[in-house]
PDB file of C-alpha atoms in Angstrom:
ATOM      1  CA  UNK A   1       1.890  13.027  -7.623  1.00 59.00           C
ATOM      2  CA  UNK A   2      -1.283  13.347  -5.731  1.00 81.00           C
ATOM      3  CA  UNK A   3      -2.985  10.419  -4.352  1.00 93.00           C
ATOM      4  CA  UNK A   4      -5.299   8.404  -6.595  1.00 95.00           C
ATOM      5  CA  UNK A   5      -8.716   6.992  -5.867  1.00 96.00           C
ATOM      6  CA  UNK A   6      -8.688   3.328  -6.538  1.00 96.00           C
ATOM      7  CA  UNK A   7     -11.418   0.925  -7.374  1.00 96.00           C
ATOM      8  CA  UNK A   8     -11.750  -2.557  -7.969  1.00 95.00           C
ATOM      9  CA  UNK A   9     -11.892  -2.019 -11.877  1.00 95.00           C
ATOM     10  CA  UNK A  10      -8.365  -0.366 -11.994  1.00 96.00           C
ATOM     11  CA  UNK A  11      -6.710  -2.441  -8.696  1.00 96.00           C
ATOM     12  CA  UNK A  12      -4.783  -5.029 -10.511  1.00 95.00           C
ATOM     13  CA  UNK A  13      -3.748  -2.765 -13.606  1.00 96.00           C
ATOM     14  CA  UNK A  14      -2.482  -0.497 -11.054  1.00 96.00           C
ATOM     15  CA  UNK A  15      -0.175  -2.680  -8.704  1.00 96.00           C
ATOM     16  CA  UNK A  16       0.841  -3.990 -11.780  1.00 95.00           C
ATOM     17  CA  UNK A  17       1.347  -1.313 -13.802  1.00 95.00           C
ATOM     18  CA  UNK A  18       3.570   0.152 -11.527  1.00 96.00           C
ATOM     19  CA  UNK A  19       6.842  -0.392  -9.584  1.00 96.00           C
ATOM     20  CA  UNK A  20       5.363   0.592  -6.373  1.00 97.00           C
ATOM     21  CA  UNK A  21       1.873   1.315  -5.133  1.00 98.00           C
ATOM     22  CA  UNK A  22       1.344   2.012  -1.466  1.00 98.00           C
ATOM     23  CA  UNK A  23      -2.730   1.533  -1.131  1.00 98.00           C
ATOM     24  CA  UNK A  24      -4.121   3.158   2.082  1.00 98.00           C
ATOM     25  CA  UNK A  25      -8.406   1.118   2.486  1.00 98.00           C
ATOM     26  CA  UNK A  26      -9.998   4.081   4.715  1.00 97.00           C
ATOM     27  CA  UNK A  27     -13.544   5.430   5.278  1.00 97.00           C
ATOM     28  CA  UNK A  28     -14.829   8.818   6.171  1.00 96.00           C
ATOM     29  CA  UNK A  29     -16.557   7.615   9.499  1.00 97.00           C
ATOM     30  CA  UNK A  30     -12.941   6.234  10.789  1.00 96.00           C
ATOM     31  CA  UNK A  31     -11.017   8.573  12.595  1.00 96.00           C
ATOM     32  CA  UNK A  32      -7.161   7.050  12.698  1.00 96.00           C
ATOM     33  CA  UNK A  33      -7.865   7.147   8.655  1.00 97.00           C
ATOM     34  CA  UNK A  34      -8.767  10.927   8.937  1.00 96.00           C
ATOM     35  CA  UNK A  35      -6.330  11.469  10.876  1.00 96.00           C
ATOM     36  CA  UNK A  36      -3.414   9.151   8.280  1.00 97.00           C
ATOM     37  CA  UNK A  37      -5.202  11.200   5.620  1.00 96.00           C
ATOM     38  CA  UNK A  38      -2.350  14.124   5.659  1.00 96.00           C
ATOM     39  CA  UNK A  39       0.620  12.426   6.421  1.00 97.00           C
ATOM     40  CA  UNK A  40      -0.212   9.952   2.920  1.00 97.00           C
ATOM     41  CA  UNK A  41      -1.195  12.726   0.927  1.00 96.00           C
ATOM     42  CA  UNK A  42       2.022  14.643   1.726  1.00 96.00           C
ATOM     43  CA  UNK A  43       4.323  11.449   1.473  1.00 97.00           C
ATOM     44  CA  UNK A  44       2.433  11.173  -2.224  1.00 96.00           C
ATOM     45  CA  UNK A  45       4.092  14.971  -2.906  1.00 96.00           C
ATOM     46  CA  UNK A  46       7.122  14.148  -2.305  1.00 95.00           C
ATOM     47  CA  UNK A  47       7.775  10.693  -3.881  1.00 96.00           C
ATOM     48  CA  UNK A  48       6.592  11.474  -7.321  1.00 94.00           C
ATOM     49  CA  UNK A  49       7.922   8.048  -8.602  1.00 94.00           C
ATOM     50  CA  UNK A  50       5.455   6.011  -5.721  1.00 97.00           C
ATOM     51  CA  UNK A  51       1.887   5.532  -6.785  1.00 97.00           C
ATOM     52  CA  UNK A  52      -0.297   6.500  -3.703  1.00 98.00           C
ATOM     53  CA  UNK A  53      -3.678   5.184  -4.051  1.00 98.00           C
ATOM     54  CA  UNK A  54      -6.408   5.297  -1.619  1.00 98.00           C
ATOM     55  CA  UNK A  55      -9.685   3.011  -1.477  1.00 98.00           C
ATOM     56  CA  UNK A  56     -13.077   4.023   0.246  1.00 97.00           C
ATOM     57  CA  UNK A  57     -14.089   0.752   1.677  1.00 97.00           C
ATOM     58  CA  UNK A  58     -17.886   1.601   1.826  1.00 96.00           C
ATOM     59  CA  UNK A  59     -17.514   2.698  -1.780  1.00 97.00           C
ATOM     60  CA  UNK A  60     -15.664  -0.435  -3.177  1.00 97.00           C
ATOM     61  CA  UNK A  61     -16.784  -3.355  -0.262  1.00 96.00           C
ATOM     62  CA  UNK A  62     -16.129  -6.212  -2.653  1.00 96.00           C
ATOM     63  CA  UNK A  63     -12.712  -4.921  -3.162  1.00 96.00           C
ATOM     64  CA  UNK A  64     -12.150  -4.804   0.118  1.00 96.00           C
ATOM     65  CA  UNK A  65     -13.356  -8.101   1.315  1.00 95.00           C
ATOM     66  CA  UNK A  66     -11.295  -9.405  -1.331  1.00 94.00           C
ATOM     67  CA  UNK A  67      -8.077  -7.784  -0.054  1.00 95.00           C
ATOM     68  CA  UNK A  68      -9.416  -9.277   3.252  1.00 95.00           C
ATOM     69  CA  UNK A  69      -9.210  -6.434   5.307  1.00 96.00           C
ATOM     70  CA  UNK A  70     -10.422  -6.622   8.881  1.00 95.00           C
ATOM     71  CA  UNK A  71      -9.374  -3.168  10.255  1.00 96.00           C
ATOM     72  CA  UNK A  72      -9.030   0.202   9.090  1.00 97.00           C
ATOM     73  CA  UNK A  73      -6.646   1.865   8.311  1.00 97.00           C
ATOM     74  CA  UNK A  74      -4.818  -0.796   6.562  1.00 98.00           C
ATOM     75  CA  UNK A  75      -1.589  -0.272   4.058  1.00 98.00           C
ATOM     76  CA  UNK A  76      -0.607  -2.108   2.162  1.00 98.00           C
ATOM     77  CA  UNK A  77       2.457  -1.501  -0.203  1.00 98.00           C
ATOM     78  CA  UNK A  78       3.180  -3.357  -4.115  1.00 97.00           C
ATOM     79  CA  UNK A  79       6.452  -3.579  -5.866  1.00 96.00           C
ATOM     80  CA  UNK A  80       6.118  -4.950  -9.069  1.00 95.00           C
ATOM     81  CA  UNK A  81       3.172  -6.642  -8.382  1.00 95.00           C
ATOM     82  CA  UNK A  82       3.831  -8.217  -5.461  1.00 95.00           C
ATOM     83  CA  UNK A  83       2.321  -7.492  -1.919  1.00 96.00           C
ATOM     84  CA  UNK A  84       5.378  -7.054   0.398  1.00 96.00           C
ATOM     85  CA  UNK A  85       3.429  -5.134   3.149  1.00 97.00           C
ATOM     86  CA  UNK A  86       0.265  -5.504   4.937  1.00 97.00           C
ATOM     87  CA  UNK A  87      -0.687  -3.767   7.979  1.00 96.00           C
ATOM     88  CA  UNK A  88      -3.514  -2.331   9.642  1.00 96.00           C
ATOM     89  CA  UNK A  89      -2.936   1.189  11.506  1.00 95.00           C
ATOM     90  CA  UNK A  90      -1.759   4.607  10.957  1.00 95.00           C
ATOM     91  CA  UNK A  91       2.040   4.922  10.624  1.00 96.00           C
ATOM     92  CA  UNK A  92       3.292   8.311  11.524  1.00 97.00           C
ATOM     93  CA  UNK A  93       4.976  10.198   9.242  1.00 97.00           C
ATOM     94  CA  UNK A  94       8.712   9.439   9.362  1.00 97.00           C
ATOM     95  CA  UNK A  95       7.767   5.241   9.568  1.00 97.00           C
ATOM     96  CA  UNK A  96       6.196   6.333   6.261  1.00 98.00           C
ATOM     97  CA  UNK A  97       8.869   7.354   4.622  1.00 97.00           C
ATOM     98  CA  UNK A  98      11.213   4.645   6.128  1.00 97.00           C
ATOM     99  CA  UNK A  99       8.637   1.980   5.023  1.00 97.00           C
ATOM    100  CA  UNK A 100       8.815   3.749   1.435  1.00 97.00           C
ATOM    101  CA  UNK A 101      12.888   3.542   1.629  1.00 96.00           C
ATOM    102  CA  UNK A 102      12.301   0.345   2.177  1.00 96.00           C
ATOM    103  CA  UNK A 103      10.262  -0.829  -0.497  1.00 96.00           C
ATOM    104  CA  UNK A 104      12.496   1.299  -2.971  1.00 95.00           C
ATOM    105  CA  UNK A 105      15.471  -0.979  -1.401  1.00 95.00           C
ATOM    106  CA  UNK A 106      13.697  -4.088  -1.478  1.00 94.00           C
ATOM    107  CA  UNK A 107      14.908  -6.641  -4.472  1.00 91.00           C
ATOM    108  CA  UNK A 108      11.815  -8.561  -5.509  1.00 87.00           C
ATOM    109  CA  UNK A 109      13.907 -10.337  -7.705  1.00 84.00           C
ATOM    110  CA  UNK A 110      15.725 -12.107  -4.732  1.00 82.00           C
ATOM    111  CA  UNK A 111      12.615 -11.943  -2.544  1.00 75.00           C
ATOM    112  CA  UNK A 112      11.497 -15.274  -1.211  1.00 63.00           C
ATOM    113  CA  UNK A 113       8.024 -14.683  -0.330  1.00 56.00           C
ATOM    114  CA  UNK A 114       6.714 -16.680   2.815  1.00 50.00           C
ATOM    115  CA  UNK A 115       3.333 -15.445   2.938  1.00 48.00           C
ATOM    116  CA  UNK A 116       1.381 -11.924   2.934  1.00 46.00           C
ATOM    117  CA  UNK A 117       3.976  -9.270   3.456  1.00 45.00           C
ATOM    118  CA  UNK A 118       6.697 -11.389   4.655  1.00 43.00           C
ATOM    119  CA  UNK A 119       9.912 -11.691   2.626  1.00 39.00           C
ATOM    120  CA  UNK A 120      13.349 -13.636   3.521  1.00 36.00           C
ATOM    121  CA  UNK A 121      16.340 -13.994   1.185  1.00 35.00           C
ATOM    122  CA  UNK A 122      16.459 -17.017  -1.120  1.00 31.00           C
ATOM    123  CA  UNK A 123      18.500 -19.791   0.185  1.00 33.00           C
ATOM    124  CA  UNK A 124      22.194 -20.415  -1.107  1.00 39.00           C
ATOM    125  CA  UNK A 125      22.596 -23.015  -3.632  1.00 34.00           C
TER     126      UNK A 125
END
């Protein structure tokens, strides 16, 4: 699957919708986005199961002041609804696909979310 352009009218359907949705907030004028640009679009070719969607943050502003972001590049990855990465910066391409691994791996059943990103396992009972 090819990467999707994302706006704030189909943002929450999509991380919702979906099991997981990495969403790369770029602009044309940035050059580590450029640059990310390839290495996304050919991680989104070969994990056909991964919804790769990519906001234009001078296109959609509001949507990106409300996902708060600061710098650009910034990634952020969605299982099931739930953010379990955020990070600004262009990953290279094999911290990509081990950050894709990684969500696949990731039980958000027996997540214990701390705060934006950060998960630990639930305490024993």
């Amino acid at each position: 699957m090819a990467t999707i352009e994302l706006t704030s009218d189909k943002f929450d359907q999509t991380v919702t919708g979906n099991d997981i949705v990495l969403v790369d907030f770029w602009a044309s004028w940035c050059g580590p986005c450029r640059a990310f640009a390839p290495t996304f679009e050919k991680a989104s070719e070969a994990h056909a199961d991964v919804v790769f969607a990519k906001v234009d943050t001078e296109a959609e502003q509001s949507l990106a002041a409300a996902a708060n972001i600061r710098s650009i590049p910034t990634l952020m990855v969605f299982k099931k609804g739930n953010l379990v990465y955020n990070e600004a910066g262009a990953l290279p391409p094999a911290a990509l696909e081990d950050l894709i691994s990684q969500a696949r791996a990731l039980d958000i059943e027996q997540a214990n979310f701390n705060g934006a990103g950060e998960t630990a396992e639930k305490p024993a009972e």
